[in-house]
Short mmCIF file of C-alpha atoms and ligand atoms in Angstrom, two decimals:
data_model
loop_
_atom_site.label_atom_id
_atom_site.label_comp_id
_atom_site.label_asym_id
_atom_site.label_seq_id
_atom_site.Cartn_x
_atom_site.Cartn_y
_atom_site.Cartn_z
CA MET A 1 -12.10 -26.02 67.90
CA ASN A 2 -15.57 -27.66 67.97
CA ILE A 3 -18.65 -25.44 67.83
CA LEU A 4 -22.25 -26.60 68.25
CA ILE A 5 -24.92 -24.61 66.47
CA THR A 6 -28.56 -25.19 67.34
CA GLY A 7 -31.06 -24.19 64.67
CA GLY A 8 -28.30 -24.07 62.05
CA ALA A 9 -30.74 -24.97 59.26
CA GLY A 10 -32.85 -21.85 59.90
CA PHE A 11 -32.45 -18.32 58.61
CA ILE A 12 -29.79 -16.77 60.85
CA GLY A 13 -28.23 -20.10 61.86
CA LEU A 14 -27.56 -21.07 58.25
CA ASN A 15 -26.06 -17.67 57.49
CA PHE A 16 -23.87 -18.11 60.55
CA VAL A 17 -22.75 -21.58 59.43
CA TYR A 18 -21.68 -20.11 56.07
CA HIS A 19 -19.97 -17.25 57.88
CA LEU A 20 -17.96 -19.62 60.13
CA LEU A 21 -17.00 -21.90 57.24
CA LYS A 22 -15.71 -18.86 55.35
CA THR A 23 -13.91 -17.07 58.17
CA THR A 24 -12.66 -19.79 60.58
CA LEU A 25 -11.28 -23.31 60.72
CA TYR A 26 -13.82 -24.47 63.35
CA ASN A 27 -15.37 -27.91 63.20
CA ILE A 28 -19.09 -27.26 63.23
CA THR A 29 -21.87 -29.52 64.43
CA VAL A 30 -25.41 -28.43 63.64
CA ILE A 31 -28.40 -29.80 65.52
CA ASP A 32 -31.75 -28.89 64.01
CA SER A 33 -35.11 -30.67 64.09
CA LEU A 34 -35.87 -29.39 60.57
CA THR A 35 -39.17 -27.64 61.20
CA TYR A 36 -41.11 -25.98 58.38
CA ALA A 37 -38.89 -22.88 58.83
CA SER A 38 -35.65 -24.72 58.03
CA HIS A 39 -33.69 -25.45 54.85
CA PRO A 40 -33.10 -29.24 54.88
CA LYS A 41 -31.59 -29.40 51.38
CA GLU A 42 -29.17 -26.58 52.07
CA ILE A 43 -27.88 -28.00 55.36
CA ARG A 44 -27.59 -31.53 53.89
CA LYS A 45 -25.69 -30.11 50.91
CA LEU A 46 -23.26 -28.48 53.34
CA THR A 47 -22.39 -31.82 54.93
CA SER A 48 -20.12 -32.46 51.92
CA HIS A 49 -17.87 -29.95 53.69
CA SER A 50 -15.31 -31.81 55.81
CA ARG A 51 -15.76 -29.40 58.76
CA LEU A 52 -19.54 -29.63 59.00
CA ARG A 53 -21.56 -32.34 60.68
CA PHE A 54 -25.35 -32.25 60.70
CA ILE A 55 -27.48 -34.15 63.20
CA LYS A 56 -31.25 -34.05 62.94
CA GLY A 57 -32.46 -33.65 66.50
CA ASN A 58 -34.88 -31.84 68.76
CA ILE A 59 -33.31 -29.75 71.54
CA VAL A 60 -36.37 -30.37 73.71
CA LYS A 61 -35.44 -34.07 73.88
CA GLU A 62 -32.59 -34.84 76.24
CA LYS A 63 -31.72 -37.96 74.23
CA ASP A 64 -31.27 -35.97 71.02
CA ILE A 65 -29.00 -33.50 72.76
CA GLU A 66 -26.96 -36.29 74.30
CA THR A 67 -26.37 -37.64 70.78
CA VAL A 68 -24.43 -34.52 69.85
CA MET A 69 -22.58 -34.44 73.16
CA ASP A 70 -20.12 -37.08 71.93
CA GLN A 71 -17.31 -34.53 71.98
CA GLU A 72 -16.34 -31.38 73.89
CA TYR A 73 -17.41 -28.05 72.48
CA GLU A 74 -15.71 -24.71 72.77
CA ALA A 75 -19.14 -23.11 72.46
CA ILE A 76 -22.80 -23.57 71.70
CA ILE A 77 -24.39 -20.85 69.59
CA HIS A 78 -28.05 -21.27 70.40
CA PHE A 79 -30.32 -20.10 67.56
CA ALA A 80 -32.97 -22.85 67.61
CA ALA A 81 -36.39 -21.39 68.27
CA GLU A 82 -39.92 -21.11 67.10
CA SER A 83 -39.74 -17.58 65.78
CA HIS A 84 -42.94 -16.45 64.09
CA VAL A 85 -45.09 -14.12 66.22
CA ASP A 86 -48.33 -14.83 64.31
CA LYS A 87 -47.93 -18.57 64.87
CA SER A 88 -47.32 -18.02 68.59
CA ILE A 89 -50.62 -16.14 68.80
CA GLN A 90 -52.47 -19.05 67.16
CA ASN A 91 -50.82 -21.69 69.36
CA SER A 92 -47.98 -21.17 71.81
CA ASP A 93 -47.28 -24.81 72.64
CA LYS A 94 -44.20 -25.33 70.45
CA PHE A 95 -42.89 -21.91 71.50
CA VAL A 96 -42.98 -22.88 75.15
CA GLN A 97 -41.39 -26.24 74.35
CA THR A 98 -38.53 -25.16 72.11
CA ASN A 99 -37.81 -21.67 73.37
CA ILE A 100 -38.03 -22.41 77.09
CA ILE A 101 -37.61 -26.16 77.64
CA GLY A 102 -35.10 -26.45 74.77
CA THR A 103 -32.95 -23.70 76.30
CA TYR A 104 -33.23 -25.38 79.70
CA GLN A 105 -31.98 -28.69 78.23
CA LEU A 106 -28.91 -26.97 76.79
CA LEU A 107 -28.17 -25.26 80.11
CA GLN A 108 -28.26 -28.66 81.77
CA GLN A 109 -25.53 -29.84 79.37
CA LEU A 110 -23.38 -26.88 80.37
CA LEU A 111 -23.77 -27.94 83.98
CA LYS A 112 -22.33 -31.33 83.01
CA GLY A 113 -19.23 -29.59 81.68
CA TYR A 114 -19.25 -30.77 78.04
CA VAL A 115 -19.34 -27.22 76.74
CA LYS A 116 -17.06 -24.29 77.56
CA LYS A 117 -19.58 -21.51 76.86
CA MET A 118 -22.94 -20.71 75.31
CA ILE A 119 -24.15 -17.71 73.40
CA HIS A 120 -27.91 -17.47 73.70
CA ILE A 121 -29.46 -15.65 70.74
CA SER A 122 -32.44 -13.61 71.87
CA THR A 123 -34.45 -10.71 70.53
CA ASP A 124 -35.18 -7.01 71.05
CA GLU A 125 -38.85 -8.02 71.31
CA VAL A 126 -38.27 -8.98 74.96
CA TYR A 127 -38.16 -5.26 75.79
CA GLY A 128 -41.65 -4.65 74.42
CA ARG A 129 -42.78 -1.57 72.54
CA LEU A 130 -41.37 1.95 72.30
CA ASN A 131 -43.23 5.17 71.67
CA PRO A 132 -42.03 7.31 68.75
CA THR A 133 -39.99 9.72 70.90
CA ASP A 134 -38.58 7.18 73.39
CA GLN A 135 -34.85 6.45 73.51
CA PRO A 136 -33.88 3.03 72.07
CA PHE A 137 -33.70 0.18 74.59
CA THR A 138 -30.41 -0.56 76.32
CA GLU A 139 -29.36 -3.86 77.91
CA THR A 140 -30.69 -2.63 81.27
CA SER A 141 -34.18 -1.76 80.01
CA PRO A 142 -36.87 -3.82 81.78
CA LEU A 143 -38.24 -6.92 80.09
CA SER A 144 -41.80 -6.32 78.94
CA PRO A 145 -42.78 -8.84 76.23
CA ASN A 146 -46.17 -8.36 74.57
CA ASN A 147 -46.77 -11.56 72.59
CA PRO A 148 -46.30 -15.27 73.35
CA TYR A 149 -43.19 -15.52 71.16
CA SER A 150 -41.39 -12.69 72.94
CA ALA A 151 -42.62 -13.95 76.31
CA THR A 152 -41.01 -17.34 75.71
CA LYS A 153 -37.80 -15.66 74.58
CA ALA A 154 -37.81 -13.44 77.70
CA SER A 155 -38.36 -16.59 79.80
CA SER A 156 -35.34 -18.25 78.21
CA ASP A 157 -33.27 -15.10 78.82
CA LEU A 158 -34.19 -15.25 82.50
CA LEU A 159 -33.28 -18.93 82.70
CA VAL A 160 -29.89 -18.13 81.16
CA ARG A 161 -29.42 -15.27 83.61
CA SER A 162 -30.31 -17.51 86.56
CA TYR A 163 -27.87 -20.24 85.48
CA TYR A 164 -25.14 -17.62 85.27
CA GLU A 165 -25.97 -16.15 88.68
CA THR A 166 -26.56 -19.48 90.42
CA PHE A 167 -23.93 -21.73 88.85
CA GLN A 168 -21.49 -19.15 87.37
CA LEU A 169 -21.84 -20.85 83.99
CA PRO A 170 -20.10 -19.19 81.01
CA LEU A 171 -23.19 -17.69 79.39
CA ILE A 172 -23.75 -14.66 77.20
CA THR A 173 -27.06 -13.37 75.82
CA THR A 174 -27.47 -11.32 72.65
CA ARG A 175 -30.59 -9.40 71.66
CA CYS A 176 -30.84 -8.41 68.05
CA SER A 177 -33.29 -6.35 66.05
CA ASN A 178 -35.15 -7.53 62.92
CA ASN A 179 -32.78 -9.34 60.58
CA PHE A 180 -33.02 -9.47 56.81
CA GLY A 181 -31.05 -11.40 54.21
CA PRO A 182 -30.97 -14.75 52.39
CA PHE A 183 -32.69 -17.90 53.70
CA GLN A 184 -35.44 -16.25 55.73
CA HIS A 185 -38.73 -18.12 55.60
CA ILE A 186 -41.25 -16.74 53.14
CA GLU A 187 -43.71 -16.06 56.00
CA LYS A 188 -41.58 -13.19 57.35
CA PHE A 189 -42.02 -9.51 56.46
CA ILE A 190 -39.45 -8.82 53.71
CA PRO A 191 -39.68 -12.25 51.97
CA THR A 192 -43.51 -11.98 51.98
CA ILE A 193 -43.36 -8.61 50.23
CA VAL A 194 -40.89 -9.87 47.63
CA TYR A 195 -42.86 -13.09 47.05
CA ASN A 196 -46.20 -11.29 46.57
CA ALA A 197 -44.68 -8.54 44.44
CA PHE A 198 -42.92 -11.16 42.30
CA TYR A 199 -46.25 -12.82 41.46
CA ASN A 200 -48.17 -9.52 41.37
CA TYR A 201 -50.24 -10.66 44.35
CA LYS A 202 -51.67 -8.24 46.91
CA ILE A 203 -49.24 -7.36 49.70
CA PRO A 204 -50.83 -7.54 53.16
CA VAL A 205 -49.79 -4.68 55.45
CA TYR A 206 -50.87 -4.83 59.10
CA GLY A 207 -52.93 -1.89 60.46
CA ASP A 208 -51.77 1.50 59.20
CA GLY A 209 -48.28 0.21 58.31
CA LEU A 210 -46.66 2.84 60.52
CA GLN A 211 -44.99 0.33 62.86
CA ILE A 212 -41.25 0.96 63.07
CA ARG A 213 -38.59 -1.75 62.97
CA ASP A 214 -34.80 -1.45 63.16
CA TRP A 215 -33.37 -3.54 60.29
CA LEU A 216 -30.12 -5.46 60.74
CA PHE A 217 -28.45 -7.15 57.77
CA VAL A 218 -27.81 -10.77 58.72
CA GLU A 219 -24.10 -10.59 57.73
CA ASP A 220 -23.55 -7.76 60.22
CA HIS A 221 -25.33 -9.89 62.82
CA CYS A 222 -23.06 -12.87 62.08
CA LYS A 223 -19.97 -10.68 62.47
CA ALA A 224 -21.27 -9.43 65.81
CA ILE A 225 -21.82 -12.99 67.07
CA SER A 226 -18.28 -13.98 65.99
CA LEU A 227 -16.88 -11.05 67.91
CA ILE A 228 -18.91 -11.92 70.99
CA LEU A 229 -17.77 -15.55 70.69
CA GLU A 230 -14.19 -14.33 70.74
CA LYS A 231 -14.31 -11.44 73.21
CA GLY A 232 -17.72 -11.40 74.97
CA ILE A 233 -17.79 -11.30 78.76
CA TYR A 234 -19.69 -14.04 80.62
CA GLY A 235 -22.91 -12.96 82.25
CA GLU A 236 -23.28 -9.98 79.91
CA ILE A 237 -26.06 -9.11 77.51
CA TYR A 238 -25.24 -7.42 74.18
CA ASN A 239 -27.78 -5.59 72.02
CA ILE A 240 -27.18 -5.90 68.28
CA GLY A 241 -29.18 -3.27 66.42
CA GLY A 242 -29.31 -2.35 62.78
CA GLY A 243 -29.30 1.42 63.21
CA ASN A 244 -31.89 1.44 60.41
CA GLU A 245 -35.26 2.40 61.81
CA ARG A 246 -37.87 2.23 59.05
CA ARG A 247 -41.65 2.35 58.99
CA ASN A 248 -43.10 -0.89 57.61
CA ILE A 249 -45.00 0.90 54.88
CA ASP A 250 -41.82 2.67 53.72
CA VAL A 251 -40.00 -0.66 53.44
CA VAL A 252 -42.92 -2.06 51.39
CA LYS A 253 -42.81 0.94 49.06
CA GLN A 254 -39.02 0.76 48.70
CA ILE A 255 -39.20 -2.93 47.73
CA LEU A 256 -41.99 -2.28 45.23
CA LYS A 257 -39.92 0.49 43.68
CA ILE A 258 -36.81 -1.71 43.41
CA MET A 259 -38.91 -4.48 41.84
CA GLY A 260 -40.69 -2.09 39.47
CA ARG A 261 -44.13 -2.93 40.89
CA SER A 262 -47.09 -0.63 41.55
CA GLU A 263 -48.07 0.57 45.04
CA SER A 264 -51.63 -0.49 44.15
CA LEU A 265 -50.55 -4.02 45.25
CA ILE A 266 -50.59 -2.79 48.88
CA LYS A 267 -53.57 -4.08 50.86
CA TYR A 268 -54.07 -2.90 54.44
CA VAL A 269 -55.33 -5.73 56.66
CA GLU A 270 -56.50 -5.95 60.28
CA ASP A 271 -53.64 -5.29 62.67
CA ARG A 272 -51.89 -8.15 64.50
CA LYS A 273 -53.03 -8.60 68.11
CA GLY A 274 -50.58 -7.01 70.58
CA HIS A 275 -48.62 -5.52 67.67
CA ASP A 276 -45.71 -3.49 69.03
CA ARG A 277 -45.55 -0.01 67.51
CA ARG A 278 -41.82 0.50 67.53
CA TYR A 279 -38.66 -1.46 68.30
CA ALA A 280 -35.24 0.13 68.47
CA ILE A 281 -32.15 -0.85 70.43
CA ASN A 282 -29.00 0.89 71.41
CA SER A 283 -25.88 -1.10 70.40
CA SER A 284 -23.28 1.23 71.89
CA LYS A 285 -22.16 -1.34 74.49
CA LEU A 286 -21.16 -3.77 71.73
CA GLN A 287 -19.59 -0.94 69.73
CA ASN A 288 -17.66 0.64 72.60
CA GLU A 289 -16.63 -2.48 74.53
CA LEU A 290 -16.01 -5.01 71.75
CA GLY A 291 -15.47 -2.75 68.72
CA TRP A 292 -18.38 -3.93 66.57
CA ASN A 293 -19.57 -1.75 63.76
CA GLN A 294 -22.26 -2.27 61.26
CA THR A 295 -20.60 -2.17 57.84
CA SER A 296 -23.48 -2.91 55.44
CA ASP A 297 -25.41 -0.21 53.66
CA PHE A 298 -29.16 -0.77 54.18
CA ASN A 299 -30.25 0.14 50.64
CA GLN A 300 -27.57 -1.99 48.96
CA SER A 301 -28.16 -4.97 51.28
CA LEU A 302 -31.89 -4.73 50.67
CA GLU A 303 -31.36 -4.76 46.89
CA ASN A 304 -29.04 -7.78 47.17
CA THR A 305 -31.55 -9.55 49.40
CA ILE A 306 -34.41 -8.91 46.98
CA GLN A 307 -32.28 -10.28 44.13
CA TRP A 308 -31.49 -13.37 46.21
CA TYR A 309 -35.23 -14.07 46.71
CA ILE A 310 -36.01 -13.45 43.04
CA ASP A 311 -33.30 -15.96 42.05
CA TYR A 312 -34.64 -18.38 44.66
CA LEU A 313 -38.23 -18.05 43.42
CA GLU A 314 -37.14 -18.53 39.81
CA ARG A 315 -35.10 -21.62 40.75
CA THR A 316 -37.72 -23.15 43.02
CA PHE A 317 -41.16 -22.26 41.71
CA LEU A 318 -40.96 -21.40 37.99
P1 NAD B 1 -35.91 -19.57 62.05
O1 NAD B 1 -37.31 -19.82 62.45
O2 NAD B 1 -35.63 -19.16 60.64
O3 NAD B 1 -35.01 -20.84 62.33
C1 NAD B 1 -35.11 -21.58 63.52
C2 NAD B 1 -34.42 -22.92 63.32
O4 NAD B 1 -34.54 -23.64 64.54
C3 NAD B 1 -35.08 -23.78 62.22
O5 NAD B 1 -34.10 -24.34 61.39
C4 NAD B 1 -35.81 -24.86 63.00
O6 NAD B 1 -35.91 -26.09 62.31
C5 NAD B 1 -34.93 -24.98 64.25
N1 NAD B 1 -35.69 -25.50 65.39
C6 NAD B 1 -36.91 -25.09 65.83
N2 NAD B 1 -37.29 -25.83 66.89
C7 NAD B 1 -36.27 -26.72 67.13
C8 NAD B 1 -36.08 -27.72 68.09
N3 NAD B 1 -36.99 -28.00 69.03
N4 NAD B 1 -34.91 -28.44 68.06
C9 NAD B 1 -33.98 -28.19 67.11
N5 NAD B 1 -34.12 -27.23 66.16
C10 NAD B 1 -35.25 -26.51 66.18
O7 NAD B 1 -35.36 -18.48 63.07
P2 NAD B 1 -34.30 -17.31 62.83
O8 NAD B 1 -35.00 -16.15 62.25
O9 NAD B 1 -33.10 -17.88 62.16
O10 NAD B 1 -33.95 -16.95 64.34
C11 NAD B 1 -32.84 -17.54 65.01
C12 NAD B 1 -32.80 -16.99 66.41
O11 NAD B 1 -32.66 -15.56 66.37
C13 NAD B 1 -34.06 -17.27 67.22
O12 NAD B 1 -33.70 -17.61 68.52
C14 NAD B 1 -34.84 -15.96 67.20
O13 NAD B 1 -35.59 -15.80 68.36
C15 NAD B 1 -33.69 -14.96 67.14
N6 NAD B 1 -34.06 -13.68 66.49
C16 NAD B 1 -34.39 -13.64 65.17
C17 NAD B 1 -34.70 -12.41 64.58
C18 NAD B 1 -35.02 -12.30 63.11
O14 NAD B 1 -35.21 -11.17 62.63
N7 NAD B 1 -35.08 -13.39 62.35
C19 NAD B 1 -34.69 -11.25 65.33
C20 NAD B 1 -34.38 -11.34 66.68
C21 NAD B 1 -34.03 -12.56 67.24
#
């Protein structure tokens, strides 16, 4: 069975490649343009595996996509995206290109019939912000993105929806909460804290630090995607939440404690523009209809993740 993974050199994509190599016999093709957020060495190292093929390519460019369409695929798992909210606020151009036009290009390939289905990986950020006492978002909550990143993801979700409704293409969308685990770029929340704490640098915390995020361990996310690949229903959307709502400041303090660092490293900085106060999603559809369950313990997974970054920093920078 041939599977095409877009963005397979990035954080979640790379974890998913490892997950598939470990748990299946699929032949995997990865297309990734190797942006700053990717892991070129890691993905090139993996090409020594007989079931993995890597092609450097940009999903915005039709020619690059056609290069990988030299065989039929059982599925595309579409992770490739520009994913950092702060960068989208500075300049949204690449976000519009990759997240919207890139998704459109892939949908066009499905129309040509080279691919049997596509799982489009989206985000809980498309639902916008929740107040502290609101119920978590469900798949039918309205889309209400508040920053350019989430707006481009919401746009791609709507394109996917329209291609399902108009052409009855075999498409499924997933919306996950904040992931954590190995291979995330150092610019993101948990790696930034670990990196700064490791070097005893100040740790920037946006606003009052009371924003709430629902943390999902990347391995649980990968298992959910595998299940959806196997049993997901076309045209459906599945929320994948962590069930671990935490205030940002509490996560910072927990990491400092695990790393034996002082809370005096915390430095409150001006809040991000359009910063959503709380995200939380309800995953009961995935649990009840497909039987997914989160198996990782948040505290243990966080400790393992911190250790992974410490090992990485020691290997790479010392
Ligand atoms: P990432 O930024 O770590 O990785 C993205 C990968 O896509 C990189 O390897 C990059 O080189 C590649 N890429 C970017 N533009 C490309 C292009 N034009 N052509 C080909 N490859 C390109 O992102 P991530 O955190 O792994 O996120 C993966 C997906 O999951 C994204 O769609 C994101 O919106 C979604 N998501 C992530 C999170 C999270 O917590 N990380 C949460 C919700 C949803």
